[in-house]
Amino acid sequence: MTSIVSKLPQVGTTIFTTMSALSAEVGAINLSQGFPDYNCSPELIELVNKAMKDGHNQYAPMAGVKALRDEIAYKTKKLYGADYDPDTEITVTAGGTQAIFTAITAVINPNDEVIVFEPAFDCYAPAIKLAGGVVKSLELEPGNNYRIDWTMVKKLINNRTKLIILNSPHNPTATILHQEDIDELSAIVKDQDILILSDEVYEHLIYDGEIHHSMARYTELQQRSFIVASFGKLLHATGWKIGYCLAPAYLMQEFRKVHQFLVFSVNSAMQQAIAEYLKDENIYLNLPAFFQEKRDHFRKGLAETKFELLPSYGSYFQSVRYGHLTNANEADTDFALRLTKEAGVACIPTSVFYTQGTDHKVLRFCFAKRQETLDDAVNRLIDFKL
Ligand code: GLN
């Protein structure tokens, strides 16, 4: 065998793949990987069929179907008041993860430092490392609701700092950025040569009337930001792997240089269909209420279990603490396996989202499920003998 030097020696199979596979193997209810267990709209599927029948089966333009980029520009203006030029500032991607990888690859040079808040979604660090960058992580804790301590951020910044990665609503913690965070961030990056990568894939899943603090709302921040969004979450079709990136033209130009050689362009029929479907603004305007109902229902059920609930302000997720329930100080990875096998409910242990494996005894459940699925899961958790 020819020898190779792994570029990612520490990386194994993602926790999402692992837990979904285990869940299927043992026949558990899968509340681990974040995806709906109900279908997307039949009307949308019809529109995809129609687009295929109408002959939209060849390469889309590299940046994406123009009609879709126009809809994205309209939605961004309507929701956040920002103007993005569909020709130079919007690119349709093969999902959020590809957009994140592409943005990082486009701007990170060897030894550039990237500030990442942990727990962090698992694709950030590998992308940074593959680009030769250095991850500077700042750990957040459930004890203070995973709030960012901006004085600590200031301490991490030096002249090698190139990028800060933000994620709101946040995966896995379900927290959101607040106005104070925006003010602190703005003050920190002002007059600094620092870019922002803002992972906003859960932008429409935000509850209790809170507003989504998109970077697009704040001109100073918007001018230095890649914003990543996901149609998978918006359309209940995570398997379609379609998302998009917004960025000012000088950043988007570099983004597209990478994008064109990574995927070239995203499948055309679905783009055509989504462009048509999104003309109905209610598709996205109704999402917060749709998911809040699920969150509220799930939380009400979980309140009957012995778990301690953490807040869920946004995203597909609800986290719980279990540390007070096990005498043996059981690791969250072990507890999650046991819960999957013995209770028949799969979840995600959150220590995997910390570089150091910091274990706060917190588990993440996905509530983007039918009510009967959530009820069934809650009943199993109530019955679970520790
Ligand atoms: N975003 C999904 C989650 O957090 C997983 C995506 C993936 O499996 N890569 O569960």
Tab-separated table of C-alpha atoms and ligand atoms in Angstrom:
chain	number	residue	atom	x	y	z
A	1	MET	CA	0.000	0.000	0.000
A	2	THR	CA	1.306	3.458	-0.841
A	3	SER	CA	1.753	5.536	2.273
A	4	ILE	CA	-0.121	8.779	2.723
A	5	VAL	CA	0.030	11.458	5.394
A	6	SER	CA	-3.460	12.152	6.642
A	7	LYS	CA	-4.371	15.810	6.484
A	8	LEU	CA	-6.932	15.271	9.221
A	9	PRO	CA	-5.408	12.671	11.519
A	10	GLN	CA	-7.782	13.415	14.406
A	11	VAL	CA	-10.954	13.201	12.355
A	12	GLY	CA	-13.161	10.122	12.286
A	13	THR	CA	-16.728	9.701	11.048
A	14	THR	CA	-19.021	12.554	12.102
A	15	ILE	CA	-21.192	12.136	15.161
A	16	PHE	CA	-24.278	12.686	12.966
A	17	THR	CA	-23.461	9.757	10.715
A	18	THR	CA	-22.495	7.615	13.701
A	19	MET	CA	-25.616	8.300	15.746
A	20	SER	CA	-28.031	8.030	12.814
A	21	ALA	CA	-26.486	4.681	11.863
A	22	LEU	CA	-26.679	3.383	15.436
A	23	SER	CA	-30.234	4.623	15.729
A	24	ALA	CA	-31.251	2.714	12.602
A	25	GLU	CA	-29.367	-0.398	13.764
A	26	VAL	CA	-31.118	-0.596	17.122
A	27	GLY	CA	-34.462	0.730	15.896
A	28	ALA	CA	-34.411	3.850	18.070
A	29	ILE	CA	-36.323	7.067	17.471
A	30	ASN	CA	-33.756	9.242	15.808
A	31	LEU	CA	-33.613	12.635	17.491
A	32	SER	CA	-29.854	12.850	16.865
A	33	GLN	CA	-28.997	14.205	13.410
A	34	GLY	CA	-31.053	17.294	12.643
A	35	PHE	CA	-33.618	16.592	9.921
A	36	PRO	CA	-37.416	16.444	9.694
A	37	ASP	CA	-39.221	13.095	9.735
A	38	TYR	CA	-42.071	14.534	7.630
A	39	ASN	CA	-42.047	15.279	3.943
A	40	CYS	CA	-41.503	18.595	2.232
A	41	SER	CA	-44.404	20.196	0.373
A	42	PRO	CA	-45.961	18.118	-2.458
A	43	GLU	CA	-46.354	21.368	-4.362
A	44	LEU	CA	-42.595	21.901	-4.240
A	45	ILE	CA	-42.015	18.351	-5.467
A	46	GLU	CA	-44.432	19.042	-8.333
A	47	LEU	CA	-42.455	22.153	-9.201
A	48	VAL	CA	-39.229	20.104	-9.356
A	49	ASN	CA	-40.948	17.567	-11.633
A	50	LYS	CA	-42.230	20.369	-13.802
A	51	ALA	CA	-38.782	21.969	-14.035
A	52	MET	CA	-37.330	18.636	-15.152
A	53	LYS	CA	-40.101	18.099	-17.696
A	54	ASP	CA	-39.596	21.652	-18.940
A	55	GLY	CA	-36.005	20.767	-19.737
A	56	HIS	CA	-34.069	22.319	-16.868
A	57	ASN	CA	-31.671	19.396	-16.818
A	58	GLN	CA	-28.370	20.901	-17.918
A	59	TYR	CA	-25.811	22.950	-15.997
A	60	ALA	CA	-27.159	25.935	-14.145
A	61	PRO	CA	-25.054	29.100	-14.271
A	62	MET	CA	-22.055	28.804	-11.956
A	63	ALA	CA	-23.474	31.276	-9.404
A	64	GLY	CA	-26.944	29.745	-9.498
A	65	VAL	CA	-30.190	30.148	-11.449
A	66	LYS	CA	-30.859	33.871	-11.843
A	67	ALA	CA	-34.513	33.630	-10.800
A	68	LEU	CA	-33.444	32.007	-7.539
A	69	ARG	CA	-30.748	34.584	-6.845
A	70	ASP	CA	-33.404	37.257	-7.448
A	71	GLU	CA	-35.701	35.616	-4.884
A	72	ILE	CA	-32.843	35.411	-2.384
A	73	ALA	CA	-32.082	39.111	-2.902
A	74	TYR	CA	-35.754	39.952	-2.381
A	75	LYS	CA	-36.017	37.859	0.794
A	76	THR	CA	-32.813	39.314	2.250
A	77	LYS	CA	-33.985	42.862	1.574
A	78	LYS	CA	-37.414	42.179	3.030
A	79	LEU	CA	-36.176	40.488	6.194
A	80	TYR	CA	-32.948	42.344	6.936
A	81	GLY	CA	-33.109	45.516	4.835
A	82	ALA	CA	-29.895	44.670	2.980
A	83	ASP	CA	-29.231	45.014	-0.731
A	84	TYR	CA	-27.306	42.160	-2.312
A	85	ASP	CA	-26.639	42.219	-6.036
A	86	PRO	CA	-27.750	38.847	-7.464
A	87	ASP	CA	-25.076	39.071	-10.149
A	88	THR	CA	-22.072	39.639	-7.921
A	89	GLU	CA	-23.043	38.994	-4.292
A	90	ILE	CA	-25.186	35.848	-4.145
A	91	THR	CA	-24.119	32.274	-4.941
A	92	VAL	CA	-26.248	29.148	-4.676
A	93	THR	CA	-24.330	26.298	-3.044
A	94	ALA	CA	-24.662	22.568	-2.492
A	95	GLY	CA	-25.805	23.137	1.088
A	96	GLY	CA	-24.512	25.146	4.027
A	97	THR	CA	-21.490	22.926	4.660
A	98	GLN	CA	-20.159	23.485	1.146
A	99	ALA	CA	-20.654	27.227	1.501
A	100	ILE	CA	-18.730	27.207	4.787
A	101	PHE	CA	-15.889	25.140	3.333
A	102	THR	CA	-15.736	27.360	0.267
A	103	ALA	CA	-15.655	30.618	2.219
A	104	ILE	CA	-12.906	29.348	4.522
A	105	THR	CA	-10.859	27.968	1.632
A	106	ALA	CA	-11.226	31.245	-0.249
A	107	VAL	CA	-9.844	33.530	2.453
A	108	ILE	CA	-7.712	31.542	4.880
A	109	ASN	CA	-4.006	31.362	4.161
A	110	PRO	CA	-1.428	29.296	6.096
A	111	ASN	CA	-1.089	30.464	9.720
A	112	ASP	CA	-4.117	32.750	9.592
A	113	GLU	CA	-6.013	32.498	12.847
A	114	VAL	CA	-9.736	31.866	13.033
A	115	ILE	CA	-11.789	32.445	16.161
A	116	VAL	CA	-14.344	29.714	16.754
A	117	PHE	CA	-16.831	29.531	19.614
A	118	GLU	CA	-17.269	26.075	21.067
A	119	PRO	CA	-19.349	23.994	21.150
A	120	ALA	CA	-19.012	24.450	17.388
A	121	PHE	CA	-20.572	22.689	14.427
A	122	ASP	CA	-18.180	19.992	13.353
A	123	CYS	CA	-17.212	21.187	9.867
A	124	TYR	CA	-15.550	24.468	10.864
A	125	ALA	CA	-12.258	23.237	12.307
A	126	PRO	CA	-11.406	20.685	9.569
A	127	ALA	CA	-11.999	23.293	6.859
A	128	ILE	CA	-9.721	25.757	8.666
A	129	LYS	CA	-7.001	23.140	9.102
A	130	LEU	CA	-7.146	22.000	5.473
A	131	ALA	CA	-6.574	25.632	4.465
A	132	GLY	CA	-3.507	25.749	6.739
A	133	GLY	CA	-5.239	28.036	9.224
A	134	VAL	CA	-5.113	27.877	13.001
A	135	VAL	CA	-8.228	27.370	15.122
A	136	LYS	CA	-8.404	29.687	18.139
A	137	SER	CA	-11.295	28.377	20.114
A	138	LEU	CA	-13.191	29.993	22.931
A	139	GLU	CA	-15.273	27.667	25.054
A	140	LEU	CA	-18.812	28.658	26.020
A	141	GLU	CA	-20.642	27.059	28.914
A	142	PRO	CA	-24.192	26.020	29.711
A	143	GLY	CA	-23.814	27.593	33.172
A	144	ASN	CA	-24.146	31.073	31.720
A	145	ASN	CA	-26.327	30.054	28.838
A	146	TYR	CA	-23.436	29.840	26.401
A	147	ARG	CA	-23.105	33.635	26.266
A	148	ILE	CA	-19.982	34.946	24.547
A	149	ASP	CA	-17.530	36.751	26.818
A	150	TRP	CA	-16.325	39.471	24.457
A	151	THR	CA	-13.446	40.506	26.708
A	152	MET	CA	-12.066	37.011	26.126
A	153	VAL	CA	-12.558	37.447	22.386
A	154	LYS	CA	-10.538	40.671	22.510
A	155	LYS	CA	-7.702	38.788	24.186
A	156	LEU	CA	-7.597	36.242	21.376
A	157	ILE	CA	-7.220	38.854	18.670
A	158	ASN	CA	-3.815	39.683	17.228
A	159	ASN	CA	-2.482	40.621	13.806
A	160	ARG	CA	-2.826	37.049	12.539
A	161	THR	CA	-6.569	36.951	13.276
A	162	LYS	CA	-8.317	36.741	9.919
A	163	LEU	CA	-11.777	35.423	10.598
A	164	ILE	CA	-14.419	35.056	13.295
A	165	ILE	CA	-17.024	32.331	12.816
A	166	LEU	CA	-20.460	33.027	14.241
A	167	ASN	CA	-23.510	30.792	14.288
A	168	SER	CA	-26.938	32.101	15.280
A	169	PRO	CA	-29.341	30.443	15.945
A	170	HIS	CA	-26.711	28.133	17.258
A	171	ASN	CA	-26.132	24.448	16.670
A	172	PRO	CA	-25.951	22.594	19.062
A	173	THR	CA	-26.917	24.948	21.920
A	174	ALA	CA	-30.044	26.635	20.446
A	175	THR	CA	-28.869	30.032	21.718
A	176	ILE	CA	-28.989	33.220	19.643
A	177	LEU	CA	-26.962	36.393	19.318
A	178	HIS	CA	-28.433	39.441	21.063
A	179	GLN	CA	-28.096	43.152	20.325
A	180	GLU	CA	-25.353	43.448	22.990
A	181	ASP	CA	-23.335	40.802	21.137
A	182	ILE	CA	-23.685	42.729	17.894
A	183	ASP	CA	-22.528	45.927	19.614
A	184	GLU	CA	-19.501	44.211	21.166
A	185	LEU	CA	-18.604	42.480	17.911
A	186	SER	CA	-18.906	45.716	15.940
A	187	ALA	CA	-16.596	47.514	18.361
A	188	ILE	CA	-14.033	44.694	18.219
A	189	VAL	CA	-13.765	44.389	14.429
A	190	LYS	CA	-13.963	48.101	13.684
A	191	ASP	CA	-10.743	49.238	11.962
A	192	GLN	CA	-9.413	45.668	12.080
A	193	ASP	CA	-8.630	43.485	9.110
A	194	ILE	CA	-10.968	40.735	10.290
A	195	LEU	CA	-13.632	38.939	8.281
A	196	ILE	CA	-16.771	37.232	9.587
A	197	LEU	CA	-18.249	33.931	8.519
A	198	SER	CA	-21.801	33.902	9.782
A	199	ASP	CA	-23.490	30.525	9.718
A	200	GLU	CA	-27.170	31.496	9.649
A	201	VAL	CA	-28.669	28.245	8.409
A	202	TYR	CA	-31.335	28.358	11.155
A	203	GLU	CA	-32.275	32.001	10.439
A	204	HIS	CA	-36.003	31.215	10.175
A	205	LEU	CA	-36.123	28.980	13.240
A	206	ILE	CA	-36.260	31.573	15.980
A	207	TYR	CA	-38.807	31.710	18.762
A	208	ASP	CA	-40.688	33.842	21.273
A	209	GLY	CA	-40.752	36.828	18.922
A	210	GLU	CA	-36.958	37.268	19.037
A	211	ILE	CA	-35.383	38.800	15.966
A	212	HIS	CA	-32.629	37.140	14.008
A	213	HIS	CA	-29.538	39.337	14.183
A	214	SER	CA	-28.275	38.597	10.702
A	215	MET	CA	-24.984	40.220	9.786
A	216	ALA	CA	-26.944	41.558	6.815
A	217	ARG	CA	-28.698	44.029	9.123
A	218	TYR	CA	-25.533	45.900	10.121
A	219	THR	CA	-23.691	47.641	7.281
A	220	GLU	CA	-20.310	47.659	9.035
A	221	LEU	CA	-20.523	43.922	9.733
A	222	GLN	CA	-22.217	43.056	6.460
A	223	GLN	CA	-19.295	44.571	4.542
A	224	ARG	CA	-16.902	41.986	5.989
A	225	SER	CA	-19.201	38.962	6.173
A	226	PHE	CA	-19.917	35.760	4.358
A	227	ILE	CA	-23.449	34.772	5.344
A	228	VAL	CA	-24.398	31.137	4.878
A	229	ALA	CA	-28.034	30.027	4.552
A	230	SER	CA	-29.826	26.732	3.966
A	231	PHE	CA	-32.820	25.777	1.866
A	232	GLY	CA	-32.775	22.382	3.536
A	233	LYS	CA	-34.031	23.960	6.753
A	234	LEU	CA	-36.337	26.423	5.030
A	235	LEU	CA	-38.048	23.805	2.855
A	236	HIS	CA	-37.935	20.765	5.176
A	237	ALA	CA	-35.682	19.082	2.621
A	238	THR	CA	-32.243	18.663	4.181
A	239	GLY	CA	-31.408	15.876	1.711
A	240	TRP	CA	-31.593	18.242	-1.228
A	241	LYS	CA	-28.355	19.845	-0.077
A	242	ILE	CA	-29.034	23.327	-1.399
A	243	GLY	CA	-28.116	26.555	0.314
A	244	TYR	CA	-26.523	29.848	-0.561
A	245	CYS	CA	-23.905	32.374	0.401
A	246	LEU	CA	-24.214	36.153	0.564
A	247	ALA	CA	-21.147	38.380	0.581
A	248	PRO	CA	-20.063	41.779	-0.693
A	249	ALA	CA	-18.668	41.577	-4.238
A	250	TYR	CA	-14.969	41.676	-3.248
A	251	LEU	CA	-15.444	38.592	-1.056
A	252	MET	CA	-17.881	36.834	-3.369
A	253	GLN	CA	-15.383	37.104	-6.208
A	254	GLU	CA	-12.910	34.985	-4.225
A	255	PHE	CA	-15.677	32.647	-3.031
A	256	ARG	CA	-16.699	31.909	-6.609
A	257	LYS	CA	-13.129	31.127	-7.635
A	258	VAL	CA	-13.251	28.182	-5.244
A	259	HIS	CA	-16.917	27.319	-5.762
A	260	GLN	CA	-16.498	26.868	-9.523
A	261	PHE	CA	-13.863	24.180	-9.007
A	262	LEU	CA	-15.526	22.494	-6.066
A	263	VAL	CA	-19.044	21.929	-7.447
A	264	PHE	CA	-19.113	24.234	-10.481
A	265	SER	CA	-22.872	24.684	-10.167
A	266	VAL	CA	-25.801	23.256	-8.216
A	267	ASN	CA	-28.522	21.117	-9.843
A	268	SER	CA	-30.749	23.274	-11.988
A	269	ALA	CA	-34.218	21.745	-11.661
A	270	MET	CA	-34.387	22.231	-7.908
A	271	GLN	CA	-33.168	25.796	-8.202
A	272	GLN	CA	-35.904	26.554	-10.732
A	273	ALA	CA	-38.503	24.988	-8.471
A	274	ILE	CA	-37.343	26.773	-5.321
A	275	ALA	CA	-37.349	30.129	-7.150
A	276	GLU	CA	-40.993	29.567	-8.090
A	277	TYR	CA	-42.009	28.241	-4.681
A	278	LEU	CA	-40.455	31.100	-2.687
A	279	LYS	CA	-42.666	33.644	-4.438
A	280	ASP	CA	-45.064	32.817	-1.625
A	281	GLU	CA	-43.438	34.704	1.240
A	282	ASN	CA	-45.503	32.796	3.790
A	283	ILE	CA	-43.248	29.822	3.150
A	284	TYR	CA	-40.573	31.476	5.254
A	285	LEU	CA	-42.658	33.912	7.265
A	286	ASN	CA	-44.617	31.032	8.842
A	287	LEU	CA	-41.582	28.974	9.832
A	288	PRO	CA	-40.937	30.437	13.294
A	289	ALA	CA	-44.498	29.645	14.429
A	290	PHE	CA	-44.389	26.191	12.835
A	291	PHE	CA	-41.239	25.214	14.721
A	292	GLN	CA	-42.120	27.012	17.930
A	293	GLU	CA	-45.149	24.772	18.231
A	294	LYS	CA	-42.887	21.734	17.970
A	295	ARG	CA	-40.403	23.179	20.445
A	296	ASP	CA	-43.148	23.991	22.951
A	297	HIS	CA	-44.724	20.574	22.591
A	298	PHE	CA	-41.419	18.795	23.043
A	299	ARG	CA	-40.405	20.913	26.028
A	300	LYS	CA	-43.741	20.265	27.697
A	301	GLY	CA	-43.166	16.544	27.269
A	302	LEU	CA	-39.555	16.671	28.433
A	303	ALA	CA	-40.635	18.530	31.562
A	304	GLU	CA	-42.218	15.216	32.631
A	305	THR	CA	-38.835	13.469	32.466
A	306	LYS	CA	-35.966	13.761	34.924
A	307	PHE	CA	-33.801	15.748	32.533
A	308	GLU	CA	-33.084	19.404	33.169
A	309	LEU	CA	-34.010	21.526	30.188
A	310	LEU	CA	-31.767	24.255	28.834
A	311	PRO	CA	-33.405	27.144	26.958
A	312	SER	CA	-34.045	26.807	23.229
A	313	TYR	CA	-34.274	30.185	21.534
A	314	GLY	CA	-33.836	28.962	17.984
A	315	SER	CA	-32.752	26.108	15.643
A	316	TYR	CA	-34.072	22.526	15.463
A	317	PHE	CA	-32.642	21.668	18.860
A	318	GLN	CA	-33.386	21.247	22.523
A	319	SER	CA	-30.587	20.443	24.944
A	320	VAL	CA	-30.893	18.810	28.329
A	321	ARG	CA	-28.609	18.176	31.270
A	322	TYR	CA	-28.439	14.698	32.738
A	323	GLY	CA	-25.431	15.005	35.108
A	324	HIS	CA	-27.582	14.944	38.257
A	325	LEU	CA	-29.059	11.589	37.192
A	326	THR	CA	-26.011	9.343	37.023
A	327	ASN	CA	-23.808	8.633	40.015
A	328	ALA	CA	-20.894	7.410	37.961
A	329	ASN	CA	-20.313	10.766	36.309
A	330	GLU	CA	-21.009	9.005	33.038
A	331	ALA	CA	-19.484	10.615	29.914
A	332	ASP	CA	-22.059	12.170	27.598
A	333	THR	CA	-20.866	9.980	24.722
A	334	ASP	CA	-21.514	6.851	26.827
A	335	PHE	CA	-24.812	8.152	28.109
A	336	ALA	CA	-25.968	8.969	24.555
A	337	LEU	CA	-25.122	5.426	23.423
A	338	ARG	CA	-26.958	3.956	26.380
A	339	LEU	CA	-29.984	6.168	25.801
A	340	THR	CA	-30.079	5.094	22.164
A	341	LYS	CA	-29.753	1.385	22.913
A	342	GLU	CA	-31.700	1.109	26.165
A	343	ALA	CA	-34.300	3.869	25.975
A	344	GLY	CA	-34.612	3.724	22.189
A	345	VAL	CA	-34.073	7.458	21.694
A	346	ALA	CA	-31.009	8.704	19.817
A	347	CYS	CA	-29.458	12.065	20.647
A	348	ILE	CA	-26.148	13.890	20.197
A	349	PRO	CA	-23.620	14.216	23.050
A	350	THR	CA	-22.347	17.798	22.970
A	351	SER	CA	-18.764	17.160	24.135
A	352	VAL	CA	-17.956	16.219	20.531
A	353	PHE	CA	-18.346	19.866	19.591
A	354	TYR	CA	-15.438	20.925	21.841
A	355	THR	CA	-11.833	20.503	20.666
A	356	GLN	CA	-10.906	19.393	24.175
A	357	GLY	CA	-13.952	17.134	24.488
A	358	THR	CA	-15.278	19.247	27.370
A	359	ASP	CA	-18.153	17.345	28.873
A	360	HIS	CA	-20.859	19.449	30.506
A	361	LYS	CA	-23.212	16.440	30.580
A	362	VAL	CA	-25.454	17.994	27.977
A	363	LEU	CA	-27.344	16.095	25.264
A	364	ARG	CA	-28.928	17.574	22.144
A	365	PHE	CA	-32.275	16.410	20.772
A	366	CYS	CA	-33.785	17.420	17.421
A	367	PHE	CA	-37.479	18.336	17.577
A	368	ALA	CA	-38.070	18.784	13.813
A	369	LYS	CA	-40.347	15.766	14.002
A	370	ARG	CA	-44.017	14.845	13.804
A	371	GLN	CA	-45.921	15.257	17.037
A	372	GLU	CA	-46.397	11.494	17.416
A	373	THR	CA	-42.643	10.962	17.049
A	374	LEU	CA	-41.959	13.504	19.781
A	375	ASP	CA	-44.627	11.980	22.026
A	376	ASP	CA	-43.266	8.498	21.495
A	377	ALA	CA	-39.729	9.692	22.304
A	378	VAL	CA	-40.871	11.515	25.432
A	379	ASN	CA	-42.722	8.421	26.668
A	380	ARG	CA	-39.626	6.312	26.181
A	381	LEU	CA	-37.544	8.860	28.082
A	382	ILE	CA	-40.085	8.920	30.918
A	383	ASP	CA	-39.968	5.107	31.122
A	384	PHE	CA	-36.179	4.906	30.929
A	385	LYS	CA	-34.708	3.399	34.101
A	386	LEU	CA	-31.232	4.812	34.633
B	1	GLN	N1	-26.829	19.984	10.755
B	1	GLN	C1	-27.165	18.659	11.131
B	1	GLN	C2	-27.132	18.493	12.629
B	1	GLN	O1	-26.577	19.305	13.326
B	1	GLN	C3	-26.245	17.614	10.592
B	1	GLN	C4	-25.656	17.830	9.267
B	1	GLN	C5	-24.717	16.694	8.920
B	1	GLN	O2	-24.981	15.552	9.252
B	1	GLN	N2	-23.645	17.034	8.352
B	1	GLN	O3	-27.643	17.546	13.123
